[in-house]
Amino acid sequence: MAKKKIRVALAGNPNSGKTSIFNALTGAHQKVGNYPGVTVEKRVGYASYNGYELEFVDLPGTYSLNAYSTDEKVARDFLIDFKPDVVINVIDSGNLERNLYLTTQLLELECDIIIDLNMWDEAQRMGIHINTSKLSRLLGAPIVTTIGHRGSGTADLLRAAVDLVENRHLDHRHAPVTYGSHIEDLVVDLTRNIEKCKSCELCPSKRWLAVKLLEGDIKTESKFIRDTNELDKLQKSIRKKVRHVKRATGEDPEVILTDGRYGYISGIMKEVVTHKTGDRMRQSRQIDAILTHRFLGYPIFLFLIWLVFQATFVIGNYPMEWIEYGVSILGSAVDNMLPDGFINDLIVDGAIAGSGSVLVFLPNIMILFLGIAALEDSGYMARAAFLMDRLMHALGLHGKSFIPMIMGFGCNVPAIMATRTLESERDRIMTILLIPLMSCSARLAVYVLFAGAFFGAMAGNVIFAIYLLGIAAAVGIAQILRKTLFRQEVAPFVMELPPYRIPTIKSVVIHMWERASIYLKKIGGIILIASVIIWLLGYIPKPEEYSQDYGTRIENLQLQLERAAASEQEEQQIRQELSDLQAGKSSEEIQFSYIGRIGKGVEPAIEPLGFDWRLGVSLITGFVAKEIVISTLGVLYQIGEEETEESTGLTDALRDPRSNITPLTSLAFMVFVLLYTPCIATILAIKREAGLKIMFLSVAYQLILAWSMAFVVYQGGKLLGFS
Ligand code: GDP
Ligand code: MG
């Protein structure tokens, strides 16, 4: 027997625990974050219960369904167009009043809702008592209490959903939200007009449509009323009503309707909620007094972030050495197993050297994400956003933009998608343009490599400074954008502060593991392929003649060595000569190869920055992804190495005087990597979210910025006498 299907949507405010509930219901892993806007796209999952198959959709978190922001529009269109059988309205029980605002809109849309009083544990701790049976009667909807992150109560949710579909819930009805004397009769009146309108038939609720039309919601109007005749008639009657409201109350209908909703909600609150003053919020408030202090807050924020990067580098160093060692063992093992020749070189110098050089940074990336996830889940990130609100206003943005920007430190792609939570288009585009300056974890690997090679004990601080430079660049660019392309005022917005929570190990670890597996997949896929291609381009074509007869000379020296008998000093001299000859030969070969020619091509452009052709090539391949900068260098420095010499790590190869990289060059290089286009995936995300023009603008300004800043660092450093 085929299972009957039920489609269930999860709707709720950001941070109400929707994603936790969704995961508990469906077992799917997903990002669990502590601020608005982690869920930017619809997620789907499945569960079976009692002969039914339930499909769950995790809608973006929203405070209302006004369709002001992209998220609201996504949620609303889904509810209207797909008409789910059941909508589970996930509510943060500790913030019932604010959460009910969305509920009123769901009720008005005539969705079949189940009220999920989530965070029931928090409400308990805060001493909030909610009379659930009364609330259920008032709203005409079944109520379930849950604790999302522990998965408790989810079986009740499944049962409630099936019950609702089978219509067993006795209290079920569509309770209308009433708006008070000033406007209620107008709503009823308009609803009747709409019921007569043929082209409005598609609309799920006539009363809802009436309210929207009175609010002057043009998007809804054009969505449902296609017939111009009917539209004209309705508009005439609406204008009359609006005029009437304004005359009677001095306010727009929109304001009266919003007030009406709040009135309705405070009525409910009075009926069902009793408080025992708990100390949970007081505790949070006390912590906030310090962490969001007007002066202390900033150094504390900087310190915490600094701590994360320090840990990333210092702790990450140990497993890094083990992996490096493992990779070199693997390389020699394969080298010994396969006969010398093309295939051997391809695998050892191309595939293993390239992918291995990136694999080394896996621990650093994992620690970084561990840190970010812990800061997010504890509730601190929301404080940081609050703290930054004032600074962000100085940039012509507000605190809400700070969250996608902080996410950018992890990965720019989800960060750019997270800008959908911003209500104004202007803020959204500006934030999208700034996000690439937030140094993502892929770039971190480059800094760890170079700072580790050239700055010794200062490496952690150098990396921290690079991140700060990214932020400073964002500040500068924001100022420029504000004075040129984006002159409008900042839209006002209320920042909300969820209570502090101890992050659960599970959620932090899941998040870290997700990131690690993405990184590993990249290494096994695109990075591996790129390494092999780069190696090949460095292998062919071979020069037909060399500046001298290396072959014979090398052979002669080797014969001399075998005959030995020479004194130790002589032997050393011969070895040195041999090594120089071999280096000379491979250097001629690589300069003749395709990659050498590409390198020569870009050399004039990067010479003023102090970069040699190898660094140049790695910057070009780095357009694909920043890890490829490293794998490219891993391959390029492997090719240059002679067979006899023991294979050394990339760090040593970079430090070798023959590589011509100084601390100053490496600093300029890190600055360039920080500032230029992060990767193809980011470019595509920008195109998707902001269009082609913004995409080109973004790529162009970053290239210019990266080049000029690297120039300033290198030439400035030289003038000051650094090397
Ligand atoms: P969403 O933004 O609505 O998707 O919310 P999330 O599912 O991402 O949850 C936000 C935070 O609340 C996470 O840190 C969860 O671990 C936590 N959380 C979720 N449900 C509960 C709950 O019932 N009780 C408590 N104390 N925390 C919860
Ligand atoms: Mg979510």
mmCIF file of C-alpha atoms in Angstrom, residues 284-513:
data_model
loop_
_atom_site.group_PDB
_atom_site.id
_atom_site.type_symbol
_atom_site.label_atom_id
_atom_site.label_comp_id
_atom_site.label_asym_id
_atom_site.label_seq_id
_atom_site.Cartn_x
_atom_site.Cartn_y
_atom_site.Cartn_z
ATOM 1 C CA SER A 284 22.169 37.258 30.509
ATOM 2 C CA ARG A 285 21.729 40.925 31.274
ATOM 3 C CA GLN A 286 24.603 40.872 33.709
ATOM 4 C CA ILE A 287 26.855 39.194 31.199
ATOM 5 C CA ASP A 288 25.722 41.692 28.589
ATOM 6 C CA ALA A 289 26.610 44.582 30.849
ATOM 7 C CA ILE A 290 30.232 43.577 30.332
ATOM 8 C CA LEU A 291 30.341 41.983 26.889
ATOM 9 C CA THR A 292 28.375 44.737 25.177
ATOM 10 C CA HIS A 293 29.810 47.510 27.309
ATOM 11 C CA ARG A 294 30.273 50.720 25.355
ATOM 12 C CA PHE A 295 34.036 50.693 25.736
ATOM 13 C CA LEU A 296 35.012 47.331 27.167
ATOM 14 C CA GLY A 297 32.998 45.465 24.563
ATOM 15 C CA TYR A 298 35.385 46.195 21.713
ATOM 16 C CA PRO A 299 38.651 45.028 23.270
ATOM 17 C CA ILE A 300 36.851 41.921 24.514
ATOM 18 C CA PHE A 301 35.592 41.227 21.022
ATOM 19 C CA LEU A 302 39.039 41.693 19.528
ATOM 20 C CA PHE A 303 40.549 39.500 22.209
ATOM 21 C CA LEU A 304 38.114 36.651 21.575
ATOM 22 C CA ILE A 305 38.714 36.756 17.843
ATOM 23 C CA TRP A 306 42.459 36.971 18.410
ATOM 24 C CA LEU A 307 42.197 33.940 20.678
ATOM 25 C CA VAL A 308 40.478 31.975 17.925
ATOM 26 C CA PHE A 309 43.225 32.735 15.423
ATOM 27 C CA GLN A 310 45.966 32.084 17.907
ATOM 28 C CA ALA A 311 44.446 28.703 18.711
ATOM 29 C CA THR A 312 44.012 28.031 15.018
ATOM 30 C CA PHE A 313 47.682 28.508 14.436
ATOM 31 C CA VAL A 314 49.314 27.237 17.608
ATOM 32 C CA ILE A 315 47.204 24.149 18.272
ATOM 33 C CA GLY A 316 46.836 23.444 14.584
ATOM 34 C CA ASN A 317 50.591 23.234 14.213
ATOM 35 C CA TYR A 318 50.955 19.847 15.874
ATOM 36 C CA PRO A 319 48.643 17.747 13.706
ATOM 37 C CA MET A 320 49.952 19.751 10.768
ATOM 38 C CA GLU A 321 53.437 18.319 11.275
ATOM 39 C CA TRP A 322 52.047 14.805 11.516
ATOM 40 C CA ILE A 323 50.123 15.176 8.288
ATOM 41 C CA GLU A 324 53.135 16.696 6.550
ATOM 42 C CA TYR A 325 55.174 13.709 7.679
ATOM 43 C CA GLY A 326 52.481 11.261 6.541
ATOM 44 C CA VAL A 327 52.328 12.886 3.118
ATOM 45 C CA SER A 328 56.095 12.706 2.647
ATOM 46 C CA ILE A 329 56.086 9.018 3.641
ATOM 47 C CA LEU A 330 53.301 8.325 1.181
ATOM 48 C CA GLY A 331 55.271 10.165 -1.497
ATOM 49 C CA SER A 332 58.443 8.135 -0.960
ATOM 50 C CA ALA A 333 56.497 4.877 -0.728
ATOM 51 C CA VAL A 334 54.822 5.459 -4.080
ATOM 52 C CA ASP A 335 58.115 6.659 -5.512
ATOM 53 C CA ASN A 336 59.806 3.390 -4.510
ATOM 54 C CA MET A 337 56.933 1.217 -5.664
ATOM 55 C CA LEU A 338 56.635 2.585 -9.184
ATOM 56 C CA PRO A 339 59.438 2.484 -11.736
ATOM 57 C CA ASP A 340 61.026 5.862 -12.445
ATOM 58 C CA GLY A 341 59.424 7.783 -15.246
ATOM 59 C CA PHE A 342 56.458 9.828 -16.292
ATOM 60 C CA ILE A 343 53.748 8.055 -14.249
ATOM 61 C CA ASN A 344 55.851 8.071 -11.118
ATOM 62 C CA ASP A 345 56.545 11.805 -11.429
ATOM 63 C CA LEU A 346 52.929 12.560 -12.268
ATOM 64 C CA ILE A 347 51.682 10.864 -9.122
ATOM 65 C CA VAL A 348 54.417 11.859 -6.699
ATOM 66 C CA ASP A 349 55.290 15.387 -7.848
ATOM 67 C CA GLY A 350 51.869 16.275 -9.245
ATOM 68 C CA ALA A 351 49.027 14.596 -7.417
ATOM 69 C CA ILE A 352 50.565 13.885 -4.008
ATOM 70 C CA ALA A 353 52.661 17.037 -3.720
ATOM 71 C CA GLY A 354 49.739 19.228 -4.798
ATOM 72 C CA SER A 355 46.883 17.718 -2.789
ATOM 73 C CA GLY A 356 49.140 16.897 0.146
ATOM 74 C CA SER A 357 50.251 20.490 0.508
ATOM 75 C CA VAL A 358 46.605 21.498 0.971
ATOM 76 C CA LEU A 359 45.644 18.568 3.190
ATOM 77 C CA VAL A 360 48.172 19.802 5.718
ATOM 78 C CA PHE A 361 45.905 22.703 6.665
ATOM 79 C CA LEU A 362 42.857 20.616 7.506
ATOM 80 C CA PRO A 363 43.412 20.893 11.290
ATOM 81 C CA ASN A 364 43.685 24.699 11.111
ATOM 82 C CA ILE A 365 40.445 24.940 9.183
ATOM 83 C CA MET A 366 38.697 22.662 11.649
ATOM 84 C CA ILE A 367 39.845 24.682 14.637
ATOM 85 C CA LEU A 368 38.738 27.920 13.004
ATOM 86 C CA PHE A 369 35.268 26.535 12.432
ATOM 87 C CA LEU A 370 35.145 25.127 15.926
ATOM 88 C CA GLY A 371 35.824 28.623 17.230
ATOM 89 C CA ILE A 372 33.261 30.307 15.006
ATOM 90 C CA ALA A 373 30.591 27.710 15.787
ATOM 91 C CA ALA A 374 31.167 28.066 19.517
ATOM 92 C CA LEU A 375 30.912 31.856 19.345
ATOM 93 C CA GLU A 376 27.724 31.587 17.293
ATOM 94 C CA ASP A 377 25.948 28.964 19.330
ATOM 95 C CA SER A 378 26.711 30.609 22.656
ATOM 96 C CA GLY A 379 24.875 33.743 21.576
ATOM 97 C CA TYR A 380 28.023 35.847 21.496
ATOM 98 C CA MET A 381 27.899 36.545 17.753
ATOM 99 C CA ALA A 382 24.548 38.290 18.177
ATOM 100 C CA ARG A 383 26.212 40.499 20.814
ATOM 101 C CA ALA A 384 29.077 41.204 18.491
ATOM 102 C CA ALA A 385 26.569 42.262 15.846
ATOM 103 C CA PHE A 386 24.886 44.486 18.402
ATOM 104 C CA LEU A 387 28.202 45.967 19.412
ATOM 105 C CA MET A 388 29.115 46.582 15.807
ATOM 106 C CA ASP A 389 25.810 48.258 15.047
ATOM 107 C CA ARG A 390 27.197 51.669 15.922
ATOM 108 C CA LEU A 391 30.383 51.140 13.950
ATOM 109 C CA MET A 392 28.421 49.773 11.058
ATOM 110 C CA HIS A 393 26.282 52.897 10.995
ATOM 111 C CA ALA A 394 29.442 54.873 10.506
ATOM 112 C CA LEU A 395 29.971 52.731 7.403
ATOM 113 C CA GLY A 396 26.478 53.374 6.180
ATOM 114 C CA LEU A 397 25.328 49.892 7.151
ATOM 115 C CA HIS A 398 23.794 48.514 10.294
ATOM 116 C CA GLY A 399 24.580 45.688 12.678
ATOM 117 C CA LYS A 400 22.472 43.218 10.783
ATOM 118 C CA SER A 401 24.987 43.289 7.928
ATOM 119 C CA PHE A 402 27.664 42.289 10.368
ATOM 120 C CA ILE A 403 26.358 38.741 10.640
ATOM 121 C CA PRO A 404 26.776 37.763 6.987
ATOM 122 C CA MET A 405 30.132 39.499 7.117
ATOM 123 C CA ILE A 406 31.288 37.446 10.099
ATOM 124 C CA MET A 407 30.063 34.325 8.329
ATOM 125 C CA GLY A 408 32.376 35.372 5.533
ATOM 126 C CA PHE A 409 35.332 34.484 7.723
ATOM 127 C CA GLY A 410 34.222 30.897 7.391
ATOM 128 C CA CYS A 411 33.250 30.845 3.735
ATOM 129 C CA ASN A 412 32.131 33.707 1.501
ATOM 130 C CA VAL A 413 29.537 31.714 -0.408
ATOM 131 C CA PRO A 414 26.978 31.078 2.374
ATOM 132 C CA ALA A 415 27.755 34.565 3.665
ATOM 133 C CA ILE A 416 26.625 36.082 0.399
ATOM 134 C CA MET A 417 23.467 33.998 0.477
ATOM 135 C CA ALA A 418 22.826 35.089 4.052
ATOM 136 C CA THR A 419 22.470 38.699 2.900
ATOM 137 C CA ARG A 420 18.944 37.729 1.924
ATOM 138 C CA THR A 421 17.896 38.490 5.473
ATOM 139 C CA LEU A 422 18.593 42.170 4.891
ATOM 140 C CA GLU A 423 15.483 44.118 4.167
ATOM 141 C CA SER A 424 16.801 46.916 2.041
ATOM 142 C CA GLU A 425 18.241 46.185 -1.366
ATOM 143 C CA ARG A 426 20.858 48.869 -0.867
ATOM 144 C CA ASP A 427 22.208 47.242 2.305
ATOM 145 C CA ARG A 428 22.164 43.884 0.608
ATOM 146 C CA ILE A 429 24.244 44.906 -2.392
ATOM 147 C CA MET A 430 26.670 46.881 -0.291
ATOM 148 C CA THR A 431 27.158 43.952 2.051
ATOM 149 C CA ILE A 432 27.659 41.590 -0.880
ATOM 150 C CA LEU A 433 30.378 43.861 -2.216
ATOM 151 C CA LEU A 434 32.164 43.902 1.126
ATOM 152 C CA ILE A 435 31.949 40.216 2.062
ATOM 153 C CA PRO A 436 34.835 39.057 -0.162
ATOM 154 C CA LEU A 437 37.141 41.230 1.942
ATOM 155 C CA MET A 438 36.337 39.041 4.917
ATOM 156 C CA SER A 439 39.143 36.564 4.766
ATOM 157 C CA CYS A 440 37.706 33.074 4.367
ATOM 158 C CA SER A 441 39.165 29.869 5.740
ATOM 159 C CA ALA A 442 40.649 28.884 2.373
ATOM 160 C CA ARG A 443 42.811 31.970 2.482
ATOM 161 C CA LEU A 444 43.783 31.124 6.033
ATOM 162 C CA ALA A 445 45.719 28.137 4.705
ATOM 163 C CA VAL A 446 47.874 30.462 2.585
ATOM 164 C CA TYR A 447 48.635 32.672 5.584
ATOM 165 C CA VAL A 448 49.470 29.721 7.781
ATOM 166 C CA LEU A 449 51.936 28.542 5.150
ATOM 167 C CA PHE A 450 53.660 31.866 4.539
ATOM 168 C CA ALA A 451 53.497 33.337 8.030
ATOM 169 C CA GLY A 452 54.686 30.004 9.409
ATOM 170 C CA ALA A 453 57.611 29.961 6.987
ATOM 171 C CA PHE A 454 58.745 33.546 7.439
ATOM 172 C CA PHE A 455 57.514 34.952 10.726
ATOM 173 C CA GLY A 456 58.281 32.239 13.274
ATOM 174 C CA ALA A 457 56.815 32.978 16.673
ATOM 175 C CA MET A 458 55.009 36.046 15.338
ATOM 176 C CA ALA A 459 53.014 34.015 12.820
ATOM 177 C CA GLY A 460 49.756 34.046 14.812
ATOM 178 C CA ASN A 461 49.924 37.811 15.176
ATOM 179 C CA VAL A 462 50.773 38.376 11.530
ATOM 180 C CA ILE A 463 47.716 36.343 10.554
ATOM 181 C CA PHE A 464 45.570 38.333 12.939
ATOM 182 C CA ALA A 465 46.903 41.542 11.384
ATOM 183 C CA ILE A 466 46.041 40.293 7.901
ATOM 184 C CA TYR A 467 42.451 39.717 9.005
ATOM 185 C CA LEU A 468 42.336 43.193 10.488
ATOM 186 C CA LEU A 469 43.629 44.596 7.209
ATOM 187 C CA GLY A 470 40.712 42.894 5.432
ATOM 188 C CA ILE A 471 38.322 44.602 7.806
ATOM 189 C CA ALA A 472 40.065 47.933 7.394
ATOM 190 C CA ALA A 473 39.807 47.561 3.619
ATOM 191 C CA ALA A 474 36.086 46.850 4.005
ATOM 192 C CA VAL A 475 35.728 50.041 6.040
ATOM 193 C CA GLY A 476 37.497 52.038 3.355
ATOM 194 C CA ILE A 477 35.515 50.533 0.491
ATOM 195 C CA ALA A 478 32.263 51.040 2.396
ATOM 196 C CA GLN A 479 33.072 54.738 2.742
ATOM 197 C CA ILE A 480 33.743 55.003 -0.966
ATOM 198 C CA LEU A 481 30.568 53.121 -1.896
ATOM 199 C CA ARG A 482 28.531 55.292 0.425
ATOM 200 C CA LYS A 483 29.788 58.459 -1.179
ATOM 201 C CA THR A 484 29.319 57.209 -4.722
ATOM 202 C CA LEU A 485 26.879 54.426 -5.525
ATOM 203 C CA PHE A 486 24.846 54.124 -2.340
ATOM 204 C CA ARG A 487 23.860 57.495 -1.025
ATOM 205 C CA GLN A 488 20.512 56.619 0.522
ATOM 206 C CA GLU A 489 20.004 56.521 4.258
ATOM 207 C CA VAL A 490 20.320 53.384 6.349
ATOM 208 C CA ALA A 491 17.035 51.606 7.063
ATOM 209 C CA PRO A 492 16.354 51.367 10.797
ATOM 210 C CA PHE A 493 16.376 47.961 12.389
ATOM 211 C CA VAL A 494 16.063 46.477 15.858
ATOM 212 C CA MET A 495 18.845 44.112 16.849
ATOM 213 C CA GLU A 496 17.671 41.283 19.014
ATOM 214 C CA LEU A 497 19.694 39.550 21.653
ATOM 215 C CA PRO A 498 18.920 35.899 22.350
ATOM 216 C CA PRO A 499 19.859 34.686 25.848
ATOM 217 C CA TYR A 500 23.290 33.133 26.282
ATOM 218 C CA ARG A 501 23.438 29.381 25.945
ATOM 219 C CA ILE A 502 26.212 26.902 26.545
ATOM 220 C CA PRO A 503 26.881 25.581 23.033
ATOM 221 C CA THR A 504 26.140 21.873 22.724
ATOM 222 C CA ILE A 505 29.138 19.801 21.757
ATOM 223 C CA LYS A 506 27.071 17.944 19.215
ATOM 224 C CA SER A 507 26.034 20.985 17.255
ATOM 225 C CA VAL A 508 29.551 22.435 17.275
ATOM 226 C CA VAL A 509 31.119 19.161 16.204
ATOM 227 C CA ILE A 510 28.581 18.531 13.453
ATOM 228 C CA HIS A 511 29.310 21.951 12.059
ATOM 229 C CA MET A 512 33.052 21.418 12.227
ATOM 230 C CA TRP A 513 32.770 18.034 10.590
#
